[in-house]
PDB file of C-alpha atoms in Angstrom:
ATOM      1  CA  MET A  62       7.318 -39.724 124.390  1.00 45.00           C
ATOM      2  CA  SER A  63      10.841 -39.041 125.520  1.00 48.00           C
ATOM      3  CA  SER A  64      12.938 -36.396 123.808  1.00 52.00           C
ATOM      4  CA  GLU A  65      15.956 -38.743 123.849  1.00 68.00           C
ATOM      5  CA  PHE A  66      17.091 -40.312 120.597  1.00 57.00           C
ATOM      6  CA  LEU A  67      16.521 -44.025 120.167  1.00 61.00           C
ATOM      7  CA  GLU A  68      19.303 -46.325 119.077  1.00 66.00           C
ATOM      8  CA  PRO A  69      19.116 -47.003 115.322  1.00 62.00           C
ATOM      9  CA  THR A  70      17.512 -50.295 114.336  1.00 66.00           C
ATOM     10  CA  TYR A  71      19.148 -50.406 110.918  1.00 73.00           C
ATOM     11  CA  GLU A  72      15.900 -51.426 109.240  1.00 79.00           C
ATOM     12  CA  ILE A  73      16.901 -49.123 106.385  1.00 74.00           C
ATOM     13  CA  THR A  74      19.946 -51.324 105.799  1.00 77.00           C
ATOM     14  CA  PHE A  75      17.608 -54.080 104.641  1.00 82.00           C
ATOM     15  CA  MET A  76      14.947 -51.888 103.052  1.00 87.00           C
ATOM     16  CA  PHE A  77      17.109 -49.692 100.812  1.00 91.00           C
ATOM     17  CA  LYS A  78      20.078 -51.786  99.695  1.00 93.00           C
ATOM     18  CA  SER A  79      19.936 -50.588  96.101  1.00 96.00           C
ATOM     19  CA  VAL A  80      19.305 -46.893  95.390  1.00 98.00           C
ATOM     20  CA  LEU A  81      18.691 -45.240  92.011  1.00 98.00           C
ATOM     21  CA  VAL A  82      19.255 -41.508  91.639  1.00 98.00           C
ATOM     22  CA  PRO A  83      18.063 -39.978  88.358  1.00 98.00           C
ATOM     23  CA  PHE A  84      20.458 -37.063  87.911  1.00 98.00           C
ATOM     24  CA  ASN A  85      20.459 -34.032  85.636  1.00 95.00           C
ATOM     25  CA  GLY A  86      22.998 -31.945  87.539  1.00 96.00           C
ATOM     26  CA  LYS A  87      20.490 -29.360  88.774  1.00 94.00           C
ATOM     27  CA  GLU A  88      20.031 -28.215  92.370  1.00 94.00           C
ATOM     28  CA  HIS A  89      17.289 -30.662  93.365  1.00 94.00           C
ATOM     29  CA  ALA A  90      19.080 -33.608  91.764  1.00 96.00           C
ATOM     30  CA  VAL A  91      22.221 -32.701  93.715  1.00 97.00           C
ATOM     31  CA  LYS A  92      20.177 -32.714  96.935  1.00 97.00           C
ATOM     32  CA  ALA A  93      18.751 -36.129  96.043  1.00 97.00           C
ATOM     33  CA  LEU A  94      22.235 -37.497  95.347  1.00 98.00           C
ATOM     34  CA  LYS A  95      23.544 -36.184  98.675  1.00 98.00           C
ATOM     35  CA  ILE A  96      20.772 -38.058 100.485  1.00 97.00           C
ATOM     36  CA  ALA A  97      21.597 -41.248  98.564  1.00 97.00           C
ATOM     37  CA  LEU A  98      25.286 -40.836  99.413  1.00 97.00           C
ATOM     38  CA  ASP A  99      24.351 -40.483 103.066  1.00 93.00           C
ATOM     39  CA  TYR A 100      22.389 -43.755 102.815  1.00 93.00           C
ATOM     40  CA  ALA A 101      25.488 -45.371 101.352  1.00 94.00           C
ATOM     41  CA  LEU A 102      27.690 -44.099 104.160  1.00 92.00           C
ATOM     42  CA  ARG A 103      25.299 -44.930 106.997  1.00 89.00           C
ATOM     43  CA  TYR A 104      23.641 -48.110 105.752  1.00 89.00           C
ATOM     44  CA  GLY A 105      25.862 -49.519 103.025  1.00 90.00           C
ATOM     45  CA  SER A 106      23.403 -48.831 100.214  1.00 93.00           C
ATOM     46  CA  ARG A 107      24.621 -49.328  96.647  1.00 96.00           C
ATOM     47  CA  VAL A 108      23.998 -46.138  94.647  1.00 98.00           C
ATOM     48  CA  THR A 109      23.427 -45.962  90.899  1.00 98.00           C
ATOM     49  CA  VAL A 110      23.301 -42.544  89.233  1.00 98.00           C
ATOM     50  CA  LEU A 111      21.296 -42.368  86.003  1.00 98.00           C
ATOM     51  CA  TYR A 112      21.324 -39.660  83.370  1.00 98.00           C
ATOM     52  CA  VAL A 113      18.673 -39.876  80.659  1.00 97.00           C
ATOM     53  CA  LYS A 114      20.062 -38.289  77.517  1.00 96.00           C
ATOM     54  CA  ARG A 115      17.993 -36.919  74.700  1.00 93.00           C
ATOM     55  CA  ARG A 116      18.862 -38.446  71.348  1.00 91.00           C
ATOM     56  CA  GLU A 117      20.236 -35.159  69.960  1.00 92.00           C
ATOM     57  CA  GLU A 118      22.494 -34.546  72.959  1.00 93.00           C
ATOM     58  CA  SER A 119      26.161 -35.298  72.633  1.00 93.00           C
ATOM     59  CA  ASP A 120      27.889 -37.824  74.831  1.00 94.00           C
ATOM     60  CA  ASP A 121      29.973 -34.922  76.161  1.00 96.00           C
ATOM     61  CA  VAL A 122      26.871 -33.417  77.804  1.00 96.00           C
ATOM     62  CA  ALA A 123      26.053 -36.697  79.552  1.00 96.00           C
ATOM     63  CA  ASN A 124      29.669 -37.212  80.606  1.00 96.00           C
ATOM     64  CA  LYS A 125      29.898 -33.695  82.049  1.00 97.00           C
ATOM     65  CA  ILE A 126      26.729 -34.171  84.113  1.00 97.00           C
ATOM     66  CA  LEU A 127      27.798 -37.585  85.381  1.00 97.00           C
ATOM     67  CA  GLU A 128      31.257 -36.224  86.187  1.00 98.00           C
ATOM     68  CA  LYS A 129      29.549 -33.803  88.577  1.00 98.00           C
ATOM     69  CA  ALA A 130      27.815 -36.748  90.284  1.00 98.00           C
ATOM     70  CA  LYS A 131      31.062 -38.725  90.404  1.00 98.00           C
ATOM     71  CA  ASN A 132      32.876 -35.792  92.043  1.00 98.00           C
ATOM     72  CA  LEU A 133      30.139 -35.360  94.666  1.00 98.00           C
ATOM     73  CA  ALA A 134      30.391 -39.059  95.497  1.00 98.00           C
ATOM     74  CA  LYS A 135      34.180 -38.918  95.620  1.00 98.00           C
ATOM     75  CA  GLU A 136      34.022 -36.006  98.096  1.00 97.00           C
ATOM     76  CA  LYS A 137      31.950 -38.222 100.406  1.00 96.00           C
ATOM     77  CA  GLY A 138      34.146 -41.262  99.829  1.00 96.00           C
ATOM     78  CA  VAL A 139      31.374 -43.255  98.151  1.00 97.00           C
ATOM     79  CA  GLU A 140      31.732 -45.301  94.997  1.00 97.00           C
ATOM     80  CA  VAL A 141      28.733 -45.021  92.675  1.00 98.00           C
ATOM     81  CA  GLU A 142      27.722 -46.705  89.456  1.00 98.00           C
ATOM     82  CA  LEU A 143      27.126 -44.257  86.599  1.00 98.00           C
ATOM     83  CA  LYS A 144      24.635 -45.037  83.830  1.00 98.00           C
ATOM     84  CA  VAL A 145      23.425 -43.229  80.718  1.00 97.00           C
ATOM     85  CA  LYS A 146      20.234 -44.151  78.890  1.00 96.00           C
ATOM     86  CA  THR A 147      19.304 -42.544  75.608  1.00 96.00           C
ATOM     87  CA  MET A 148      15.677 -41.523  75.397  1.00 93.00           C
ATOM     88  CA  LYS A 149      13.685 -43.097  72.604  1.00 89.00           C
ATOM     89  CA  ASP A 150      11.737 -40.781  70.289  1.00 87.00           C
ATOM     90  CA  ASP A 151       8.342 -41.873  71.570  1.00 87.00           C
ATOM     91  CA  GLU A 152       9.223 -41.956  75.278  1.00 88.00           C
ATOM     92  CA  SER A 153       9.841 -39.477  78.069  1.00 91.00           C
ATOM     93  CA  VAL A 154      12.552 -39.170  80.690  1.00 93.00           C
ATOM     94  CA  ALA A 155      10.109 -40.618  83.226  1.00 93.00           C
ATOM     95  CA  VAL A 156       9.495 -43.707  81.070  1.00 94.00           C
ATOM     96  CA  GLU A 157      13.241 -44.316  80.749  1.00 96.00           C
ATOM     97  CA  ILE A 158      13.656 -43.979  84.529  1.00 96.00           C
ATOM     98  CA  ILE A 159      10.805 -46.435  85.144  1.00 96.00           C
ATOM     99  CA  ASN A 160      12.351 -48.865  82.638  1.00 96.00           C
ATOM    100  CA  GLU A 161      15.652 -48.656  84.531  1.00 97.00           C
ATOM    101  CA  ILE A 162      13.877 -49.226  87.858  1.00 97.00           C
ATOM    102  CA  ASN A 163      12.284 -52.379  86.490  1.00 95.00           C
ATOM    103  CA  GLU A 164      15.495 -53.651  84.907  1.00 96.00           C
ATOM    104  CA  GLY A 165      17.714 -52.857  87.899  1.00 95.00           C
ATOM    105  CA  LEU A 166      15.382 -54.060  90.638  1.00 91.00           C
ATOM    106  CA  TYR A 167      16.050 -51.048  92.857  1.00 97.00           C
ATOM    107  CA  ASP A 168      14.666 -50.800  96.382  1.00 96.00           C
ATOM    108  CA  VAL A 169      14.266 -47.036  96.341  1.00 97.00           C
ATOM    109  CA  VAL A 170      14.477 -44.126  93.920  1.00 97.00           C
ATOM    110  CA  ILE A 171      15.562 -40.740  95.245  1.00 97.00           C
ATOM    111  CA  LEU A 172      14.925 -37.934  92.795  1.00 95.00           C
ATOM    112  CA  GLY A 173      14.711 -34.197  92.795  1.00 93.00           C
ATOM    113  CA  SER A 174      11.687 -32.159  91.857  1.00 87.00           C
ATOM    114  CA  ARG A 175      11.628 -28.564  90.694  1.00 74.00           C
ATOM    115  CA  GLY A 176       9.206 -27.740  93.475  1.00 61.00           C
ATOM    116  CA  LYS A 177       6.422 -26.620  91.157  1.00 55.00           C
ATOM    117  CA  THR A 178       2.825 -26.843  92.298  1.00 53.00           C
ATOM    118  CA  CYS A 179       0.886 -29.991  91.540  1.00 54.00           C
ATOM    119  CA  SER A 180      -1.123 -28.331  88.777  1.00 51.00           C
ATOM    120  CA  ASP A 181       2.080 -27.016  87.136  1.00 51.00           C
ATOM    121  CA  ALA A 182       3.611 -30.487  87.287  1.00 46.00           C
ATOM    122  CA  ILE A 183       0.581 -32.008  85.588  1.00 50.00           C
ATOM    123  CA  LEU A 184       0.114 -29.273  83.000  1.00 42.00           C
ATOM    124  CA  TYR A 185       3.743 -28.621  82.066  1.00 45.00           C
ATOM    125  CA  GLY A 186       5.275 -32.013  82.552  1.00 56.00           C
ATOM    126  CA  SER A 187       7.041 -33.447  85.510  1.00 80.00           C
ATOM    127  CA  THR A 188       9.408 -36.334  85.818  1.00 89.00           C
ATOM    128  CA  ALA A 189       8.878 -36.901  89.536  1.00 89.00           C
ATOM    129  CA  VAL A 190       5.076 -37.309  89.384  1.00 86.00           C
ATOM    130  CA  PRO A 191       4.901 -40.166  86.845  1.00 89.00           C
ATOM    131  CA  VAL A 192       7.893 -41.906  88.433  1.00 94.00           C
ATOM    132  CA  ALA A 193       6.255 -41.736  91.867  1.00 91.00           C
ATOM    133  CA  LEU A 194       2.969 -43.038  90.476  1.00 91.00           C
ATOM    134  CA  CYS A 195       4.378 -45.843  88.315  1.00 93.00           C
ATOM    135  CA  ALA A 196       7.498 -47.082  90.107  1.00 94.00           C
ATOM    136  CA  PRO A 197       7.218 -50.532  91.687  1.00 94.00           C
ATOM    137  CA  CYS A 198       9.339 -49.411  94.643  1.00 96.00           C
ATOM    138  CA  THR A 199       9.593 -46.632  97.198  1.00 95.00           C
ATOM    139  CA  VAL A 200      10.173 -43.169  95.721  1.00 96.00           C
ATOM    140  CA  ILE A 201      11.570 -40.271  97.727  1.00 95.00           C
ATOM    141  CA  ILE A 202      11.051 -36.874  96.107  1.00 93.00           C
ATOM    142  CA  VAL A 203      13.431 -34.127  97.201  1.00 93.00           C
ATOM    143  CA  ARG A 204      12.574 -30.446  96.865  1.00 86.00           C
TER     144      ARG A 204
END
């Protein structure tokens, strides 16, 4: 195989037109958003940023976190859609993300993971693991 780069085929343009980024403002979520923004710049992907808010959280918390996402997108010159979903008492963040995936018909979800080991994720709760297992689309997990 040659060490030269091949011309892009732009298959991603058709595969990942609609991107969902669950975002909580933390380091791994920021990395995931930066990848999604790059997809938008290179392939014209439409990016939706989702924050799942706990019922007891104020709207100010959600707005502050989404403002961070909006500013990151603005720095890159990308327009993003911002969404907030309020978690129901009997559901988890992962369930709300999966509900949004199904409602929004996204092609790909790009989300951050804390980088814990698999056993930690299972024992102590992970958002990335259930989303990856249950999503009806491609899921990219960023560490």
